[in-house]
Amino acid sequence: SCGAPSPEKTVSSVKSTVDNLSAVCSCKGVRVTLDNNNMWNEFYRCNTEMILTKQGRRMFPYCRFRISGLEHFQRYILVMDINPVDNVRYKWNGQFWEACDKAEPHILGRVFIHPESPSSGHYWMQQPVSFYKLKLTNNPLDPDGHIILHSMHRYLPRLHIVPADKTTEVIQLSGPEVMTFTFPQTEFFAVTAYQNLRITQLKIDYNPFAKGFREEGQCCRPSKPKLESSSDLEGSEAKSVLSAIDLSKSGTKVNVDGVKLPLKTLKSLFHTNEPPDELLDQEFFNNKDYDIGLMENNPLFNTRHETENKSSW
DNA sequence: TCTCACACCTTTGAAGTGG
DNA sequence: CCACTTCAAAGGTGTGAGA
């Protein structure tokens, strides 16, 4: 799998603006592409921050992958977890991040299982896979199964692809059959309030839920450079037609660094009252590469948002 | 550094409408 | 029935004051 970036004691507030980090990570013949790579890179250059709240906060940007190289009829479980990048606690000095202390111990055992899991390789490969429902919390006693992180620490998300229909009841994410993928540009600082104003502005610019804070109209803010790829847009969703798979029959457990959790329990923790059909991203439909065929194939395609958002995104 | 109420926004899905 | 529209509720945002 791809390597993590080397930890630095101080983190420049502005990284190189020349090149994007690679959108591709391969493992055992399986190729995973970070679909919204341009947006991740734009945030990464300013040192991405993700808000932690007691009740759980979504990530923005969130992780969205395109996968190829899976066996079509093999079933897989897709799992995300978030690991510390280093053993350091940071502080924001008004200009950049700097190391200030030893890290709090990482809280193990919390992962996010993609709600479509398990599904066939064919299924995972036919459209981008989004993890926008993953939530982060700073509540060590969080009852909702969200991923628990420490504020002012630095983290890197990981994607694990786990072959599913083995007879074994316990899956070890460090096991030999598990494929793990990381993308350095998805690294972030966990915070309870934004530190860097540039990050706040990027969130406001790109997250549709923060539209209320944008300065629209004639004057005001200088127009920012727009992301070149429409596939980087994210936030809105449309329904797709997917088959429901009853996870509760599998009885599979997930072993996260020694903590074994029944898959059934995790599923109910993370996705209570979720319909089996998953939601895909708006920009997925906006992307011309996907428009061909997808609209024909998907009777639930909803054009309402497309026209509405194209201008402002 | 963290939490909370808040205004503002998007998303969702039920109800309504017309063919 | 189906496709489409309308509308209100639910829920995702950053803010800013206060702890």
Short mmCIF file of C-alpha atoms (C1' of nucleotides) in Angstrom, two decimals:
data_model
loop_
_atom_site.label_atom_id
_atom_site.label_comp_id
_atom_site.label_asym_id
_atom_site.label_seq_id
_atom_site.Cartn_x
_atom_site.Cartn_y
_atom_site.Cartn_z
CA SER A 1 0.00 0.00 0.00
CA CYS A 2 1.02 3.61 -0.30
CA GLY A 3 3.28 5.07 2.32
CA ALA A 4 2.27 7.74 4.80
CA PRO A 5 4.01 11.08 4.76
CA SER A 6 6.91 11.45 7.10
CA PRO A 7 5.96 13.34 10.23
CA GLU A 8 7.39 16.81 10.61
CA LYS A 9 7.88 18.77 13.76
CA THR A 10 6.50 21.91 12.23
CA VAL A 11 4.08 21.92 9.35
CA SER A 12 4.31 24.69 6.83
CA SER A 13 1.05 26.55 6.42
CA VAL A 14 1.42 26.45 2.66
CA LYS A 15 2.62 23.37 0.82
CA SER A 16 3.74 23.30 -2.79
CA THR A 17 1.08 24.52 -5.15
CA VAL A 18 2.66 22.89 -8.16
CA ASP A 19 1.69 19.24 -8.20
CA ASN A 20 -1.09 17.15 -6.79
CA LEU A 21 -0.11 14.08 -4.82
CA SER A 22 -0.94 10.85 -6.60
CA ALA A 23 -4.59 9.88 -6.76
CA VAL A 24 -3.71 6.22 -7.19
CA CYS A 25 -2.71 3.57 -4.69
CA SER A 26 -2.25 -0.10 -5.60
CA CYS A 27 -2.06 -3.24 -3.50
CA LYS A 28 -1.99 -6.88 -4.66
CA GLY A 29 -3.24 -6.00 -8.11
CA VAL A 30 -6.11 -3.90 -6.79
CA ARG A 31 -6.03 -0.27 -7.82
CA VAL A 32 -7.80 2.42 -5.78
CA THR A 33 -8.15 5.98 -7.05
CA LEU A 34 -9.00 8.89 -4.80
CA ASP A 35 -11.86 10.22 -6.86
CA ASN A 36 -11.94 13.76 -5.46
CA ASN A 37 -8.17 14.08 -5.49
CA ASN A 38 -8.03 17.70 -6.64
CA MET A 39 -10.14 18.91 -3.73
CA TRP A 40 -8.14 16.87 -1.23
CA ASN A 41 -4.94 18.37 -2.59
CA GLU A 42 -6.28 21.88 -2.36
CA PHE A 43 -7.11 21.34 1.30
CA TYR A 44 -3.87 19.47 1.92
CA ARG A 45 -1.82 22.45 0.75
CA CYS A 46 -3.34 24.49 3.58
CA ASN A 47 -3.16 21.61 6.08
CA THR A 48 -6.60 20.09 6.25
CA GLU A 49 -8.58 20.41 9.47
CA MET A 50 -11.56 18.29 10.44
CA ILE A 51 -13.98 19.34 13.17
CA LEU A 52 -14.71 16.98 16.06
CA THR A 53 -17.98 17.33 17.93
CA LYS A 54 -19.59 15.46 20.77
CA GLN A 55 -22.42 14.15 18.62
CA GLY A 56 -20.19 13.41 15.60
CA ARG A 57 -19.21 15.48 12.57
CA ARG A 58 -18.89 14.42 8.96
CA MET A 59 -15.59 14.90 7.18
CA PHE A 60 -15.31 17.45 4.42
CA PRO A 61 -13.87 16.61 2.01
CA TYR A 62 -14.86 13.00 2.54
CA CYS A 63 -13.19 9.96 1.03
CA ARG A 64 -14.49 8.77 -2.31
CA PHE A 65 -12.71 6.02 -4.20
CA ARG A 66 -12.83 4.33 -7.54
CA ILE A 67 -11.72 0.73 -7.38
CA SER A 68 -10.49 -1.66 -10.05
CA GLY A 69 -8.82 -5.05 -10.10
CA LEU A 70 -11.20 -6.85 -7.76
CA GLU A 71 -12.54 -10.30 -8.62
CA HIS A 72 -16.04 -9.79 -10.00
CA PHE A 73 -17.80 -12.54 -8.06
CA GLN A 74 -15.79 -12.37 -4.86
CA ARG A 75 -17.56 -10.47 -2.10
CA TYR A 76 -15.72 -7.79 -0.14
CA ILE A 77 -16.23 -5.69 2.96
CA LEU A 78 -14.94 -2.10 2.74
CA VAL A 79 -13.73 -0.65 6.02
CA MET A 80 -12.25 2.72 6.87
CA ASP A 81 -10.34 3.62 9.96
CA ILE A 82 -8.24 6.63 10.90
CA ASN A 83 -4.75 6.33 12.30
CA PRO A 84 -2.45 8.81 14.02
CA VAL A 85 0.29 10.05 11.74
CA ASP A 86 2.74 10.53 14.59
CA ASN A 87 3.03 10.52 18.36
CA VAL A 88 2.74 14.28 18.72
CA ARG A 89 0.20 16.80 19.95
CA TYR A 90 0.19 20.01 17.90
CA LYS A 91 -0.75 23.61 18.44
CA TRP A 92 -1.61 26.34 15.98
CA ASN A 93 0.57 29.36 16.57
CA GLY A 94 -1.42 31.65 14.32
CA GLN A 95 0.77 30.93 11.29
CA PHE A 96 1.42 27.20 11.17
CA TRP A 97 1.14 23.99 13.12
CA GLU A 98 3.91 23.09 15.51
CA ALA A 99 4.57 20.13 17.75
CA CYS A 100 4.07 20.93 21.41
CA ASP A 101 3.61 17.73 23.36
CA LYS A 102 3.37 13.98 23.35
CA ALA A 103 0.20 12.58 21.80
CA GLU A 104 -2.72 11.19 23.73
CA PRO A 105 -3.04 7.42 23.29
CA HIS A 106 -5.10 6.57 20.21
CA ILE A 107 -8.50 5.04 20.92
CA LEU A 108 -8.64 1.74 19.05
CA GLY A 109 -11.53 -0.30 17.85
CA ARG A 110 -13.64 2.26 16.04
CA VAL A 111 -14.02 1.73 12.30
CA PHE A 112 -16.55 2.63 9.63
CA ILE A 113 -17.90 -0.24 7.56
CA HIS A 114 -19.31 0.88 4.24
CA PRO A 115 -23.07 0.29 4.45
CA GLU A 116 -23.12 -1.67 1.20
CA SER A 117 -20.78 -4.26 2.66
CA PRO A 118 -20.48 -7.00 1.77
CA SER A 119 -20.89 -6.64 -1.97
CA SER A 120 -19.35 -8.23 -5.00
CA GLY A 121 -16.19 -6.94 -6.62
CA HIS A 122 -18.30 -6.18 -9.66
CA TYR A 123 -20.55 -3.98 -7.57
CA TRP A 124 -17.74 -2.03 -5.88
CA MET A 125 -16.08 -1.36 -9.21
CA GLN A 126 -19.08 -0.08 -11.14
CA GLN A 127 -19.34 3.31 -9.41
CA PRO A 128 -17.31 5.44 -7.00
CA VAL A 129 -17.55 4.38 -3.37
CA SER A 130 -18.24 7.21 -0.93
CA PHE A 131 -17.66 7.38 2.80
CA TYR A 132 -19.47 10.65 3.42
CA LYS A 133 -21.48 9.26 6.32
CA LEU A 134 -18.41 8.57 8.39
CA LYS A 135 -18.46 10.78 11.48
CA LEU A 136 -15.73 11.96 13.82
CA THR A 137 -16.15 12.64 17.52
CA ASN A 138 -14.01 13.73 20.44
CA ASN A 139 -16.30 12.03 22.93
CA PRO A 140 -14.38 9.07 24.37
CA LEU A 141 -17.68 7.59 25.56
CA ASP A 142 -19.45 8.08 22.22
CA PRO A 143 -22.43 5.72 22.10
CA ASP A 144 -23.03 5.94 18.35
CA GLY A 145 -20.04 4.05 17.02
CA HIS A 146 -18.38 7.10 15.50
CA ILE A 147 -14.64 7.26 15.09
CA ILE A 148 -13.06 8.77 18.20
CA LEU A 149 -10.12 11.14 17.71
CA HIS A 150 -8.18 13.63 19.82
CA SER A 151 -8.27 17.31 19.03
CA MET A 152 -5.00 18.90 17.94
CA HIS A 153 -3.67 15.57 16.71
CA ARG A 154 -2.78 14.60 13.18
CA TYR A 155 -4.43 11.68 11.39
CA LEU A 156 -4.52 9.72 8.16
CA PRO A 157 -7.58 7.76 6.95
CA ARG A 158 -7.10 4.21 5.69
CA LEU A 159 -9.22 2.08 3.39
CA HIS A 160 -9.26 -1.66 3.95
CA ILE A 161 -10.70 -4.06 1.38
CA VAL A 162 -11.51 -7.35 3.05
CA PRO A 163 -12.52 -10.49 1.13
CA ALA A 164 -15.84 -11.35 2.74
CA ASP A 165 -17.19 -14.81 2.21
CA LYS A 166 -14.57 -16.83 3.95
CA THR A 167 -15.87 -19.10 6.64
CA THR A 168 -13.86 -17.32 9.29
CA GLU A 169 -15.88 -15.30 11.76
CA VAL A 170 -13.18 -12.80 12.57
CA ILE A 171 -11.52 -10.46 10.13
CA GLN A 172 -8.22 -8.97 11.13
CA LEU A 173 -7.59 -5.70 9.37
CA SER A 174 -3.92 -6.55 9.57
CA GLY A 175 -4.55 -10.02 8.15
CA PRO A 176 -2.77 -11.37 5.08
CA GLU A 177 -5.77 -11.17 2.74
CA VAL A 178 -6.67 -7.58 3.63
CA MET A 179 -5.64 -4.86 1.22
CA THR A 180 -4.94 -1.48 2.82
CA PHE A 181 -4.78 1.83 0.97
CA THR A 182 -3.73 5.26 2.16
CA PHE A 183 -3.48 8.64 0.45
CA PRO A 184 -1.14 11.20 2.04
CA GLN A 185 -3.27 14.09 0.82
CA THR A 186 -6.15 12.94 3.05
CA GLU A 187 -4.11 13.63 6.16
CA PHE A 188 -5.73 16.13 8.52
CA PHE A 189 -5.53 17.84 11.88
CA ALA A 190 -8.45 17.09 14.18
CA VAL A 191 -9.79 20.27 15.83
CA THR A 192 -12.80 21.41 17.82
CA ALA A 193 -12.73 24.83 16.14
CA TYR A 194 -11.01 25.80 12.92
CA GLN A 195 -7.55 27.26 13.42
CA ASN A 196 -6.50 28.30 9.93
CA LEU A 197 -8.79 30.82 8.25
CA ARG A 198 -7.82 29.47 4.85
CA ILE A 199 -9.29 26.10 5.78
CA THR A 200 -12.50 27.74 6.97
CA GLN A 201 -12.77 29.55 3.66
CA LEU A 202 -12.19 26.37 1.64
CA LYS A 203 -14.92 24.60 3.60
CA ILE A 204 -17.32 27.47 3.02
CA ASP A 205 -16.43 27.59 -0.66
CA TYR A 206 -16.91 23.90 -1.34
CA ASN A 207 -19.29 22.41 1.21
CA PRO A 208 -22.90 22.95 0.08
CA PHE A 209 -24.10 22.87 3.67
CA ALA A 210 -21.97 25.93 4.39
CA LYS A 211 -23.42 27.89 1.50
CA GLY A 212 -25.03 30.29 3.94
CA PHE A 213 -21.63 31.70 4.76
CA ARG A 214 -20.61 32.43 1.20
CA GLU A 215 -20.43 36.03 0.11
CA GLU A 216 -22.40 35.97 -3.11
CA GLY A 217 -23.02 38.80 -5.49
CA GLN A 218 -21.39 41.71 -7.20
CA CYS A 219 -18.47 42.70 -5.06
CA CYS A 220 -16.83 41.22 -2.01
CA ARG A 221 -14.54 38.24 -2.14
CA PRO A 222 -12.12 37.93 -5.06
CA SER A 223 -13.17 34.98 -7.21
CA LYS A 224 -11.15 31.95 -6.23
CA PRO A 225 -9.67 29.56 -8.78
CA LYS A 226 -12.18 26.82 -9.43
CA LEU A 227 -11.25 23.19 -9.33
CA GLU A 228 -10.63 21.99 -12.82
CA SER A 229 -12.39 18.65 -12.58
CA SER A 230 -16.11 18.44 -12.10
CA SER A 231 -15.54 15.12 -10.40
CA ASP A 232 -14.13 17.00 -7.44
CA LEU A 233 -17.44 18.54 -6.57
CA GLU A 234 -19.13 16.90 -3.69
CA GLY A 235 -21.77 17.15 -1.09
CA SER A 236 -25.02 16.54 -2.83
CA GLU A 237 -26.36 13.12 -3.51
CA ALA A 238 -28.81 11.29 -5.67
CA LYS A 239 -30.29 7.86 -5.21
CA SER A 240 -29.01 4.83 -6.99
CA VAL A 241 -30.61 1.46 -7.47
CA LEU A 242 -28.72 -1.08 -5.48
CA SER A 243 -29.44 -4.46 -4.10
CA ALA A 244 -29.85 -4.94 -0.41
CA ILE A 245 -27.62 -7.44 1.33
CA ASP A 246 -28.45 -8.64 4.77
CA LEU A 247 -25.30 -8.22 6.79
CA SER A 248 -26.94 -9.64 9.86
CA LYS A 249 -26.69 -13.15 8.42
CA SER A 250 -22.96 -13.08 8.11
CA GLY A 251 -22.06 -13.11 11.76
CA THR A 252 -18.66 -11.83 10.74
CA LYS A 253 -16.55 -9.98 13.26
CA VAL A 254 -14.01 -7.30 12.64
CA ASN A 255 -10.80 -7.39 14.58
CA VAL A 256 -9.34 -3.93 14.89
CA ASP A 257 -5.90 -4.04 16.42
CA GLY A 258 -6.93 -6.73 18.82
CA VAL A 259 -10.48 -5.55 19.46
CA LYS A 260 -12.95 -8.01 17.98
CA LEU A 261 -16.35 -6.63 17.11
CA PRO A 262 -19.30 -8.48 15.62
CA LEU A 263 -20.02 -7.07 12.19
CA LYS A 264 -23.73 -7.14 12.95
CA THR A 265 -23.22 -4.93 15.95
CA LEU A 266 -21.01 -2.51 14.06
CA LYS A 267 -23.48 -2.29 11.22
CA SER A 268 -26.29 -1.41 13.57
CA LEU A 269 -24.12 1.07 15.40
CA PHE A 270 -23.08 2.93 12.31
CA HIS A 271 -26.12 2.73 10.11
CA THR A 272 -29.25 2.67 12.18
CA ASN A 273 -32.43 3.07 10.18
CA GLU A 274 -30.54 3.35 6.92
CA PRO A 275 -32.27 2.21 3.79
CA PRO A 276 -30.33 -0.44 1.89
CA ASP A 277 -29.96 1.77 -1.12
CA GLU A 278 -26.97 4.01 -0.85
CA LEU A 279 -26.60 7.57 -1.95
CA LEU A 280 -24.07 8.68 -4.44
CA ASP A 281 -22.53 12.03 -5.00
CA GLN A 282 -23.94 14.80 -7.05
CA GLU A 283 -20.70 15.44 -8.86
CA PHE A 284 -20.64 11.82 -9.88
CA PHE A 285 -23.65 12.58 -12.01
CA ASN A 286 -22.27 15.89 -13.16
CA ASN A 287 -19.15 14.24 -14.48
CA LYS A 288 -19.55 13.70 -18.22
CA ASP A 289 -17.50 10.53 -18.02
CA TYR A 290 -20.21 9.03 -15.88
CA ASP A 291 -23.18 10.59 -17.56
CA ILE A 292 -22.79 8.29 -20.49
CA GLY A 293 -24.62 5.15 -19.60
CA LEU A 294 -25.39 5.94 -16.02
CA MET A 295 -28.42 8.07 -16.69
CA GLU A 296 -29.68 5.45 -19.05
CA ASN A 297 -29.15 2.73 -16.53
CA ASN A 298 -30.47 4.49 -13.48
CA PRO A 299 -34.20 5.16 -13.48
CA LEU A 300 -33.88 7.06 -10.24
CA PHE A 301 -31.46 9.57 -11.64
CA ASN A 302 -32.61 12.94 -10.46
CA THR A 303 -31.86 15.89 -12.69
CA ARG A 304 -33.18 18.41 -10.20
CA HIS A 305 -29.85 19.16 -8.56
CA GLU A 306 -27.78 18.98 -11.68
CA THR A 307 -29.07 22.15 -13.28
CA GLU A 308 -29.33 23.86 -9.95
CA ASN A 309 -25.76 23.34 -8.89
CA LYS A 310 -23.78 23.42 -12.08
CA SER A 311 -23.42 27.16 -12.15
CA SER A 312 -22.34 27.66 -8.59
CA TRP A 313 -20.00 24.67 -8.48
"C1'" DT B 1 -9.66 24.90 23.99
"C1'" DC B 2 -14.29 23.51 23.94
"C1'" DT B 3 -19.49 23.76 23.81
"C1'" DC B 4 -23.84 25.43 22.64
"C1'" DA B 5 -27.73 27.94 20.49
"C1'" DC B 6 -28.39 29.94 16.35
"C1'" DA B 7 -29.34 31.33 11.36
"C1'" DC B 8 -28.90 29.52 7.05
"C1'" DC B 9 -28.62 26.17 4.04
"C1'" DT B 10 -29.31 21.23 1.60
"C1'" DT B 11 -31.44 16.87 1.60
"C1'" DT B 12 -35.16 13.83 2.14
"C1'" DG B 13 -39.44 11.82 1.62
"C1'" DA B 14 -44.39 12.14 2.12
"C1'" DA B 15 -48.33 14.19 0.11
"C1'" DG B 16 -50.44 16.23 -3.70
"C1'" DT B 17 -51.36 16.70 -8.71
"C1'" DG B 18 -52.17 15.49 -13.43
"C1'" DG B 19 -51.85 12.24 -17.13
"C1'" DC C 1 -50.09 3.31 -11.91
"C1'" DC C 2 -46.39 6.64 -13.02
"C1'" DA C 3 -43.86 10.99 -13.32
"C1'" DC C 4 -43.47 15.10 -11.52
"C1'" DT C 5 -44.03 19.02 -8.11
"C1'" DT C 6 -44.59 20.99 -3.62
"C1'" DC C 7 -43.62 21.43 1.02
"C1'" DA C 8 -42.22 20.72 5.67
"C1'" DA C 9 -39.15 18.17 8.61
"C1'" DA C 10 -34.63 16.55 9.40
"C1'" DG C 11 -30.17 17.37 9.56
"C1'" DG C 12 -25.34 19.40 8.00
"C1'" DT C 13 -22.81 23.98 8.15
"C1'" DG C 14 -19.70 27.78 10.45
"C1'" DT C 15 -20.44 31.58 13.84
"C1'" DG C 16 -19.70 33.85 18.00
"C1'" DA C 17 -20.37 34.27 22.84
"C1'" DG C 18 -19.36 32.28 26.99
"C1'" DA C 19 -17.32 28.70 29.95
#
